[in-house]
mmCIF file of C-alpha atoms in Angstrom:
data_model
loop_
_atom_site.group_PDB
_atom_site.id
_atom_site.type_symbol
_atom_site.label_atom_id
_atom_site.label_comp_id
_atom_site.label_asym_id
_atom_site.label_seq_id
_atom_site.Cartn_x
_atom_site.Cartn_y
_atom_site.Cartn_z
ATOM 1 C CA MET A 980 217.161 126.455 204.410
ATOM 2 C CA ALA A 981 217.015 129.055 201.624
ATOM 3 C CA GLY A 982 214.935 132.047 202.646
ATOM 4 C CA TRP A 983 214.207 130.557 206.090
ATOM 5 C CA SER A 984 212.551 133.090 208.408
ATOM 6 C CA ALA A 985 210.919 133.262 211.831
ATOM 7 C CA ASP A 986 207.619 132.370 210.137
ATOM 8 C CA ASP A 987 209.092 128.920 209.478
ATOM 9 C CA ILE A 988 209.588 128.078 213.158
ATOM 10 C CA PRO A 989 207.608 124.897 213.914
ATOM 11 C CA ASP A 990 204.891 124.847 216.565
ATOM 12 C CA GLN A 991 206.565 125.020 219.993
ATOM 13 C CA ARG A 992 203.504 124.420 222.178
ATOM 14 C CA GLY A 993 204.241 122.207 225.172
ATOM 15 C CA ARG A 994 207.965 122.913 225.027
ATOM 16 C CA VAL A 995 210.097 124.664 227.650
ATOM 17 C CA ALA A 996 212.982 126.905 226.589
ATOM 18 C CA VAL A 997 215.659 128.758 228.531
ATOM 19 C CA VAL A 998 217.300 131.696 226.752
ATOM 20 C CA THR A 999 220.237 133.395 228.457
ATOM 21 C CA GLY A 1000 220.731 137.103 227.895
ATOM 22 C CA ALA A 1001 217.109 137.465 226.816
ATOM 23 C CA SER A 1002 216.649 141.048 227.999
ATOM 24 C CA SER A 1003 217.797 142.673 224.758
ATOM 25 C CA GLY A 1004 219.192 142.180 221.282
ATOM 26 C CA ILE A 1005 219.397 138.713 219.775
ATOM 27 C CA GLY A 1006 218.369 137.009 223.015
ATOM 28 C CA LEU A 1007 215.181 139.041 223.295
ATOM 29 C CA VAL A 1008 214.225 138.329 219.679
ATOM 30 C CA THR A 1009 214.988 134.618 220.138
ATOM 31 C CA ALA A 1010 212.840 134.435 223.265
ATOM 32 C CA ARG A 1011 210.018 136.426 221.669
ATOM 33 C CA GLU A 1012 209.818 134.252 218.565
ATOM 34 C CA LEU A 1013 209.887 131.002 220.564
ATOM 35 C CA ALA A 1014 207.130 132.354 222.819
ATOM 36 C CA ARG A 1015 205.136 133.526 219.809
ATOM 37 C CA ARG A 1016 205.193 129.947 218.543
ATOM 38 C CA GLY A 1017 203.874 128.615 221.833
ATOM 39 C CA ALA A 1018 206.932 127.726 223.922
ATOM 40 C CA ARG A 1019 207.095 128.499 227.622
ATOM 41 C CA VAL A 1020 210.216 130.665 227.662
ATOM 42 C CA VAL A 1021 212.396 131.434 230.666
ATOM 43 C CA LEU A 1022 214.217 134.746 230.274
ATOM 44 C CA ALA A 1023 217.509 134.106 232.077
ATOM 45 C CA CYS A 1024 218.896 137.597 232.685
ATOM 46 C CA ARG A 1025 221.225 139.312 235.125
ATOM 47 C CA SER A 1026 219.158 142.483 235.554
ATOM 48 C CA GLU A 1027 215.706 142.095 237.041
ATOM 49 C CA ALA A 1028 214.561 145.483 235.737
ATOM 50 C CA ARG A 1029 215.592 144.636 232.168
ATOM 51 C CA GLY A 1030 214.272 141.090 232.467
ATOM 52 C CA ARG A 1031 210.858 142.304 233.612
ATOM 53 C CA GLU A 1032 210.804 144.836 230.782
ATOM 54 C CA ALA A 1033 211.607 142.034 228.324
ATOM 55 C CA GLU A 1034 208.662 140.074 229.752
ATOM 56 C CA ARG A 1035 206.411 143.060 229.144
ATOM 57 C CA ARG A 1036 207.651 143.580 225.592
ATOM 58 C CA ILE A 1037 207.185 139.932 224.661
ATOM 59 C CA ARG A 1038 203.642 139.869 226.021
ATOM 60 C CA ALA A 1039 202.853 143.103 224.206
ATOM 61 C CA ALA A 1040 204.027 141.529 220.938
ATOM 62 C CA ALA A 1041 202.316 138.183 221.643
ATOM 63 C CA PRO A 1042 199.552 138.500 224.270
ATOM 64 C CA ARG A 1043 199.263 134.742 224.733
ATOM 65 C CA ALA A 1044 203.004 134.273 225.186
ATOM 66 C CA GLU A 1045 204.266 132.387 228.215
ATOM 67 C CA ALA A 1046 207.444 134.232 229.175
ATOM 68 C CA GLU A 1047 208.935 134.576 232.628
ATOM 69 C CA PHE A 1048 212.023 136.274 233.998
ATOM 70 C CA ARG A 1049 214.403 134.362 236.251
ATOM 71 C CA ARG A 1050 217.637 135.892 237.473
ATOM 72 C CA LEU A 1051 220.886 134.431 236.172
ATOM 73 C CA ASP A 1052 224.314 136.023 236.504
ATOM 74 C CA LEU A 1053 226.776 134.000 234.447
ATOM 75 C CA ALA A 1054 229.651 135.872 236.098
ATOM 76 C CA ASP A 1055 228.791 134.221 239.422
ATOM 77 C CA LEU A 1056 228.657 130.422 239.665
ATOM 78 C CA SER A 1057 226.552 130.606 242.824
ATOM 79 C CA SER A 1058 223.895 132.383 240.737
ATOM 80 C CA VAL A 1059 224.188 129.713 238.035
ATOM 81 C CA ARG A 1060 223.680 126.969 240.628
ATOM 82 C CA ALA A 1061 220.735 128.789 242.196
ATOM 83 C CA PHE A 1062 219.075 129.284 238.802
ATOM 84 C CA ALA A 1063 219.376 125.595 237.940
ATOM 85 C CA ALA A 1064 218.161 124.492 241.380
ATOM 86 C CA ASP A 1065 215.155 126.827 241.339
ATOM 87 C CA LEU A 1066 214.007 126.175 237.761
ATOM 88 C CA PRO A 1067 210.538 124.663 238.367
ATOM 89 C CA TYR A 1068 210.278 122.486 235.242
ATOM 90 C CA ASP A 1069 211.124 118.800 235.044
ATOM 91 C CA ARG A 1070 211.588 118.980 231.272
ATOM 92 C CA LEU A 1071 213.795 121.244 229.212
ATOM 93 C CA ASP A 1072 213.439 121.173 225.442
ATOM 94 C CA LEU A 1073 215.691 124.080 224.466
ATOM 95 C CA LEU A 1074 218.676 125.701 226.117
ATOM 96 C CA ILE A 1075 219.921 128.696 224.155
ATOM 97 C CA ASN A 1076 223.328 129.773 225.490
ATOM 98 C CA ASN A 1077 223.085 133.260 224.034
ATOM 99 C CA ALA A 1078 224.380 135.751 226.636
ATOM 100 C CA GLY A 1079 227.834 137.190 226.224
ATOM 101 C CA VAL A 1080 230.199 140.095 226.717
ATOM 102 C CA MET A 1081 232.581 141.563 224.159
ATOM 103 C CA ALA A 1082 235.971 143.294 224.288
ATOM 104 C CA LEU A 1083 235.741 144.449 227.893
ATOM 105 C CA PRO A 1084 238.601 145.950 229.876
ATOM 106 C CA TYR A 1085 240.250 143.353 232.083
ATOM 107 C CA ARG A 1086 237.879 142.270 234.823
ATOM 108 C CA ARG A 1087 237.344 139.138 236.909
ATOM 109 C CA THR A 1088 234.125 137.335 237.708
ATOM 110 C CA ALA A 1089 232.921 136.612 241.233
ATOM 111 C CA ASP A 1090 234.860 133.332 241.054
ATOM 112 C CA GLY A 1091 238.085 134.930 239.819
ATOM 113 C CA PHE A 1092 237.873 134.092 236.115
ATOM 114 C CA GLU A 1093 238.704 136.571 233.357
ATOM 115 C CA THR A 1094 235.262 137.974 232.572
ATOM 116 C CA GLN A 1095 234.950 137.169 228.869
ATOM 117 C CA PHE A 1096 236.082 133.571 229.313
ATOM 118 C CA GLY A 1097 234.120 133.289 232.559
ATOM 119 C CA VAL A 1098 230.815 134.571 231.177
ATOM 120 C CA ASN A 1099 230.938 133.451 227.550
ATOM 121 C CA HIS A 1100 232.231 129.946 228.205
ATOM 122 C CA LEU A 1101 232.504 128.849 231.842
ATOM 123 C CA GLY A 1102 229.122 130.217 232.949
ATOM 124 C CA HIS A 1103 227.375 128.437 230.091
ATOM 125 C CA PHE A 1104 229.424 125.269 230.593
ATOM 126 C CA ALA A 1105 228.266 125.155 234.219
ATOM 127 C CA LEU A 1106 224.649 126.007 233.362
ATOM 128 C CA THR A 1107 224.425 123.328 230.676
ATOM 129 C CA GLY A 1108 225.929 120.724 232.978
ATOM 130 C CA LEU A 1109 223.565 121.541 235.822
ATOM 131 C CA LEU A 1110 220.568 121.348 233.474
ATOM 132 C CA MET A 1111 221.783 118.247 231.622
ATOM 133 C CA PRO A 1112 219.648 115.751 233.626
ATOM 134 C CA ARG A 1113 216.486 117.547 232.435
ATOM 135 C CA LEU A 1114 217.745 117.752 228.867
ATOM 136 C CA LEU A 1115 218.557 114.039 228.841
ATOM 137 C CA THR A 1116 215.040 113.093 229.922
ATOM 138 C CA THR A 1117 213.332 115.361 227.372
ATOM 139 C CA PRO A 1118 212.958 113.707 223.954
ATOM 140 C CA GLY A 1119 214.485 115.770 221.156
ATOM 141 C CA ALA A 1120 216.055 118.398 223.432
ATOM 142 C CA ARG A 1121 218.592 120.811 221.942
ATOM 143 C CA VAL A 1122 221.445 122.922 223.279
ATOM 144 C CA VAL A 1123 222.393 125.873 221.067
ATOM 145 C CA SER A 1124 225.485 127.918 221.896
ATOM 146 C CA VAL A 1125 226.027 131.291 220.239
ATOM 147 C CA SER A 1126 229.572 131.786 218.987
ATOM 148 C CA SER A 1127 230.969 134.356 216.544
ATOM 149 C CA ILE A 1128 232.885 134.645 213.290
ATOM 150 C CA MET A 1129 235.497 136.331 215.503
ATOM 151 C CA HIS A 1130 236.479 132.868 216.737
ATOM 152 C CA ALA A 1131 238.740 132.716 213.676
ATOM 153 C CA LEU A 1132 241.148 135.242 215.206
ATOM 154 C CA ALA A 1133 242.379 133.281 218.236
ATOM 155 C CA ASP A 1134 242.738 129.755 219.564
ATOM 156 C CA VAL A 1135 242.150 128.674 223.157
ATOM 157 C CA ASP A 1136 245.299 128.670 225.280
ATOM 158 C CA THR A 1137 244.706 125.948 227.856
ATOM 159 C CA GLY A 1138 247.828 127.081 229.693
ATOM 160 C CA ASP A 1139 246.455 130.583 230.202
ATOM 161 C CA LEU A 1140 242.662 130.342 230.075
ATOM 162 C CA ASN A 1141 242.224 133.453 232.228
ATOM 163 C CA SER A 1142 244.664 135.639 230.248
ATOM 164 C CA GLU A 1143 246.874 136.167 233.263
ATOM 165 C CA ARG A 1144 250.129 136.414 231.290
ATOM 166 C CA ARG A 1145 248.819 138.938 228.779
ATOM 167 C CA TYR A 1146 245.394 140.419 228.177
ATOM 168 C CA ARG A 1147 244.190 141.764 224.865
ATOM 169 C CA ARG A 1148 240.465 142.363 224.861
ATOM 170 C CA TRP A 1149 239.693 141.265 221.304
ATOM 171 C CA ALA A 1150 241.944 138.221 221.510
ATOM 172 C CA ALA A 1151 240.247 137.224 224.775
ATOM 173 C CA TYR A 1152 236.837 137.624 223.163
ATOM 174 C CA SER A 1153 237.874 135.534 220.161
ATOM 175 C CA ARG A 1154 239.265 132.810 222.437
ATOM 176 C CA SER A 1155 235.984 132.667 224.340
ATOM 177 C CA LYS A 1156 234.108 132.208 221.068
ATOM 178 C CA THR A 1157 236.501 129.440 220.021
ATOM 179 C CA ALA A 1158 235.800 127.882 223.423
ATOM 180 C CA ASN A 1159 232.061 127.961 222.622
ATOM 181 C CA LEU A 1160 232.648 125.920 219.476
ATOM 182 C CA LEU A 1161 235.021 123.470 221.152
ATOM 183 C CA PHE A 1162 232.428 123.017 223.896
ATOM 184 C CA VAL A 1163 229.706 122.206 221.356
ATOM 185 C CA HIS A 1164 232.044 119.789 219.576
ATOM 186 C CA GLU A 1165 232.960 117.899 222.739
ATOM 187 C CA LEU A 1166 229.386 117.956 224.062
ATOM 188 C CA ALA A 1167 228.138 116.505 220.761
ATOM 189 C CA ARG A 1168 230.748 113.724 220.951
ATOM 190 C CA ARG A 1169 229.729 112.829 224.494
ATOM 191 C CA LEU A 1170 226.037 112.887 223.665
ATOM 192 C CA GLN A 1171 226.604 110.578 220.725
ATOM 193 C CA ALA A 1172 228.729 108.229 222.832
ATOM 194 C CA ALA A 1173 225.914 108.056 225.402
ATOM 195 C CA ASP A 1174 223.323 107.533 222.625
ATOM 196 C CA ALA A 1175 221.423 110.495 224.072
ATOM 197 C CA ASP A 1176 218.473 112.089 222.305
ATOM 198 C CA VAL A 1177 219.932 115.587 222.714
ATOM 199 C CA LEU A 1178 221.352 117.758 219.944
ATOM 200 C CA ALA A 1179 224.278 120.149 220.507
ATOM 201 C CA ALA A 1180 224.682 122.826 217.849
ATOM 202 C CA ALA A 1181 226.223 126.270 217.458
ATOM 203 C CA ALA A 1182 225.143 129.442 215.717
ATOM 204 C CA HIS A 1183 226.414 132.942 215.104
ATOM 205 C CA PRO A 1184 224.582 136.135 214.127
ATOM 206 C CA GLY A 1185 227.097 137.607 211.685
ATOM 207 C CA TYR A 1186 227.349 141.329 212.284
ATOM 208 C CA ALA A 1187 224.168 142.235 214.130
ATOM 209 C CA ALA A 1188 223.337 145.506 215.851
ATOM 210 C CA THR A 1189 223.275 144.821 219.594
ATOM 211 C CA GLY A 1190 224.637 146.435 222.743
ATOM 212 C CA LEU A 1191 227.692 144.162 222.758
ATOM 213 C CA GLN A 1192 229.788 146.338 220.476
ATOM 214 C CA THR A 1193 229.597 149.466 222.612
ATOM 215 C CA ALA A 1194 229.697 148.003 226.132
ATOM 216 C CA GLY A 1195 233.470 147.922 226.577
ATOM 217 C CA ALA A 1196 234.010 151.440 225.279
ATOM 218 C CA ARG A 1197 231.172 152.724 227.461
ATOM 219 C CA MET A 1198 232.688 151.110 230.574
ATOM 220 C CA GLU A 1199 235.946 153.000 229.993
ATOM 221 C CA GLY A 1200 234.383 156.271 228.872
ATOM 222 C CA ARG A 1201 235.906 156.030 225.375
ATOM 223 C CA LYS A 1202 233.287 158.144 223.653
ATOM 224 C CA GLY A 1203 235.006 158.168 220.263
ATOM 225 C CA VAL A 1204 235.172 154.373 220.027
ATOM 226 C CA GLU A 1205 231.591 154.119 221.258
ATOM 227 C CA ARG A 1206 230.394 156.464 218.510
ATOM 228 C CA ILE A 1207 232.292 154.513 215.837
ATOM 229 C CA MET A 1208 230.685 151.274 217.001
ATOM 230 C CA GLU A 1209 227.251 152.900 217.028
ATOM 231 C CA LEU A 1210 227.820 154.181 213.494
ATOM 232 C CA GLY A 1211 228.827 150.701 212.327
ATOM 233 C CA ASN A 1212 225.669 149.290 213.863
ATOM 234 C CA ARG A 1213 223.546 151.789 211.977
ATOM 235 C CA LEU A 1214 225.275 151.586 208.588
ATOM 236 C CA VAL A 1215 226.604 148.048 208.256
ATOM 237 C CA ALA A 1216 225.052 145.657 210.766
ATOM 238 C CA GLN A 1217 221.850 143.728 210.228
ATOM 239 C CA PRO A 1218 219.084 144.150 212.821
ATOM 240 C CA ALA A 1219 218.742 141.857 215.824
ATOM 241 C CA GLU A 1220 215.660 140.287 214.199
ATOM 242 C CA SER A 1221 217.902 138.952 211.427
ATOM 243 C CA GLY A 1222 220.806 138.161 213.740
ATOM 244 C CA ALA A 1223 218.589 135.857 215.807
ATOM 245 C CA LEU A 1224 217.592 133.688 212.835
ATOM 246 C CA PRO A 1225 220.630 131.337 212.949
ATOM 247 C CA SER A 1226 219.965 130.608 216.637
ATOM 248 C CA LEU A 1227 216.282 130.027 215.982
ATOM 249 C CA TYR A 1228 217.071 127.776 213.043
ATOM 250 C CA ALA A 1229 219.548 125.686 215.054
ATOM 251 C CA ALA A 1230 217.020 125.435 217.884
ATOM 252 C CA THR A 1231 213.920 124.487 215.921
ATOM 253 C CA ALA A 1232 214.441 123.513 212.289
ATOM 254 C CA PRO A 1233 214.246 119.856 211.260
ATOM 255 C CA GLY A 1234 217.415 118.226 209.988
ATOM 256 C CA VAL A 1235 219.894 120.192 212.118
ATOM 257 C CA ARG A 1236 222.964 118.039 212.709
ATOM 258 C CA GLN A 1237 225.095 117.408 215.759
ATOM 259 C CA ASP A 1238 227.997 119.879 216.067
ATOM 260 C CA SER A 1239 226.672 122.021 213.211
ATOM 261 C CA PHE A 1240 227.434 125.739 212.929
ATOM 262 C CA THR A 1241 224.753 127.982 211.444
ATOM 263 C CA GLY A 1242 225.224 131.619 210.461
ATOM 264 C CA PRO A 1243 224.055 134.197 207.899
ATOM 265 C CA ARG A 1244 224.236 133.085 204.280
ATOM 266 C CA LEU A 1245 225.921 136.148 202.728
ATOM 267 C CA ALA A 1246 229.643 136.088 203.500
ATOM 268 C CA MET A 1247 228.827 134.915 207.057
ATOM 269 C CA TRP A 1248 227.742 138.531 207.590
ATOM 270 C CA ARG A 1249 224.031 138.836 206.918
ATOM 271 C CA GLY A 1250 221.083 137.088 205.318
ATOM 272 C CA ALA A 1251 219.086 133.902 205.898
ATOM 273 C CA PRO A 1252 220.571 131.026 207.942
ATOM 274 C CA ALA A 1253 223.036 128.690 206.238
ATOM 275 C CA PRO A 1254 225.855 126.307 207.196
ATOM 276 C CA SER A 1255 228.800 128.433 208.261
ATOM 277 C CA TRP A 1256 232.549 128.017 207.908
ATOM 278 C CA ARG A 1257 234.442 127.342 211.133
ATOM 279 C CA ALA A 1258 238.125 127.007 211.925
ATOM 280 C CA ARG A 1259 239.369 123.427 211.822
ATOM 281 C CA ARG A 1260 240.726 123.714 215.365
ATOM 282 C CA THR A 1261 237.172 123.994 216.704
ATOM 283 C CA ARG A 1262 236.678 120.321 215.819
ATOM 284 C CA ASP A 1263 239.920 119.163 217.443
ATOM 285 C CA ASP A 1264 239.065 116.223 219.720
ATOM 286 C CA VAL A 1265 242.180 116.610 221.876
ATOM 287 C CA MET A 1266 241.614 120.322 222.460
ATOM 288 C CA GLY A 1267 237.936 119.699 223.142
ATOM 289 C CA GLU A 1268 238.806 117.138 225.802
ATOM 290 C CA ARG A 1269 241.412 119.421 227.392
ATOM 291 C CA LEU A 1270 239.043 122.368 227.543
ATOM 292 C CA TRP A 1271 236.277 120.156 228.960
ATOM 293 C CA ALA A 1272 238.556 118.815 231.707
ATOM 294 C CA ALA A 1273 239.760 122.314 232.590
ATOM 295 C CA SER A 1274 236.185 123.617 232.631
ATOM 296 C CA GLU A 1275 235.087 120.857 234.988
ATOM 297 C CA GLN A 1276 237.986 121.632 237.291
ATOM 298 C CA LEU A 1277 237.343 125.390 237.302
ATOM 299 C CA THR A 1278 233.549 125.244 237.724
ATOM 300 C CA LYS A 1279 233.340 122.053 239.812
ATOM 301 C CA VAL A 1280 230.466 120.960 237.532
ATOM 302 C CA THR A 1281 230.364 117.471 236.048
ATOM 303 C CA TYR A 1282 227.816 116.259 233.529
ATOM 304 C CA GLN A 1283 225.573 113.608 235.088
ATOM 305 C CA GLY A 1284 224.616 110.936 232.590
ATOM 306 C CA LEU A 1285 227.489 111.674 230.217
ATOM 307 C CA GLY A 1286 230.853 109.983 230.284
ATOM 308 C CA GLU A 1287 233.850 110.541 228.069
ATOM 309 C CA ALA A 1288 233.497 110.621 224.315
ATOM 310 C CA ALA A 1289 234.336 107.436 222.465
#
């Protein structure tokens, strides 16, 4: 793993990948590098204009790339269902659950969920479940969910998943990232119990310069906070090209283990991919089961072909 870079990605020809949030930042780099290595990549994005521009940029960087935009709004479960129903491929080798929102003012999704929990966790939970039949019939398929080192700051509260009693934007973000890791843990357990040839892994980018950091401040017109975040991106953060490496490693490198968590090597902040520390609670079987059951109830999505973990 030492010194691993995008040049080490194995040949992806003949493989189909879905990357959520592929219109910019880490998602765009992830999609571009998979396409450069020969994968047929579906850019699952909310904005058609930005998705089409991402298509253009990928093809400009790799003229032979097979990249296509398909609309997906993770804040609307009807959009998630439509995306899964309309995806024209029988196989699915890679699902990269990359899209996310960070530290937004309190908002609700189209289905009434708190937006950070709804987009970062529930939207991806539903998408993965709806695509699971294709993953299960594709040998060596992988699901990679992008979490964050910020998961360390807050646990999931299964009694208040939508932050209705009290909302603090950073705590809500951290809970959603803990939910990502609990989801991967429980999914890995269920895949193993079903003896399925599908790998569930997690990754995080460390501190990478993307649009996530400034979105909340921009929505509220907090120019001072926005400028501070922009300054941090310029002076401290690593570029998106580096931030995407843990996701690409988890998605393509040989020897990746079930329920692994990959991040930057240097203090979980920057550098080449390496095994990353994670809070012990993100491997709690009881909490994983509770969150899974609540997610099924909220999204009305069940995982065909997977029962309960042993």
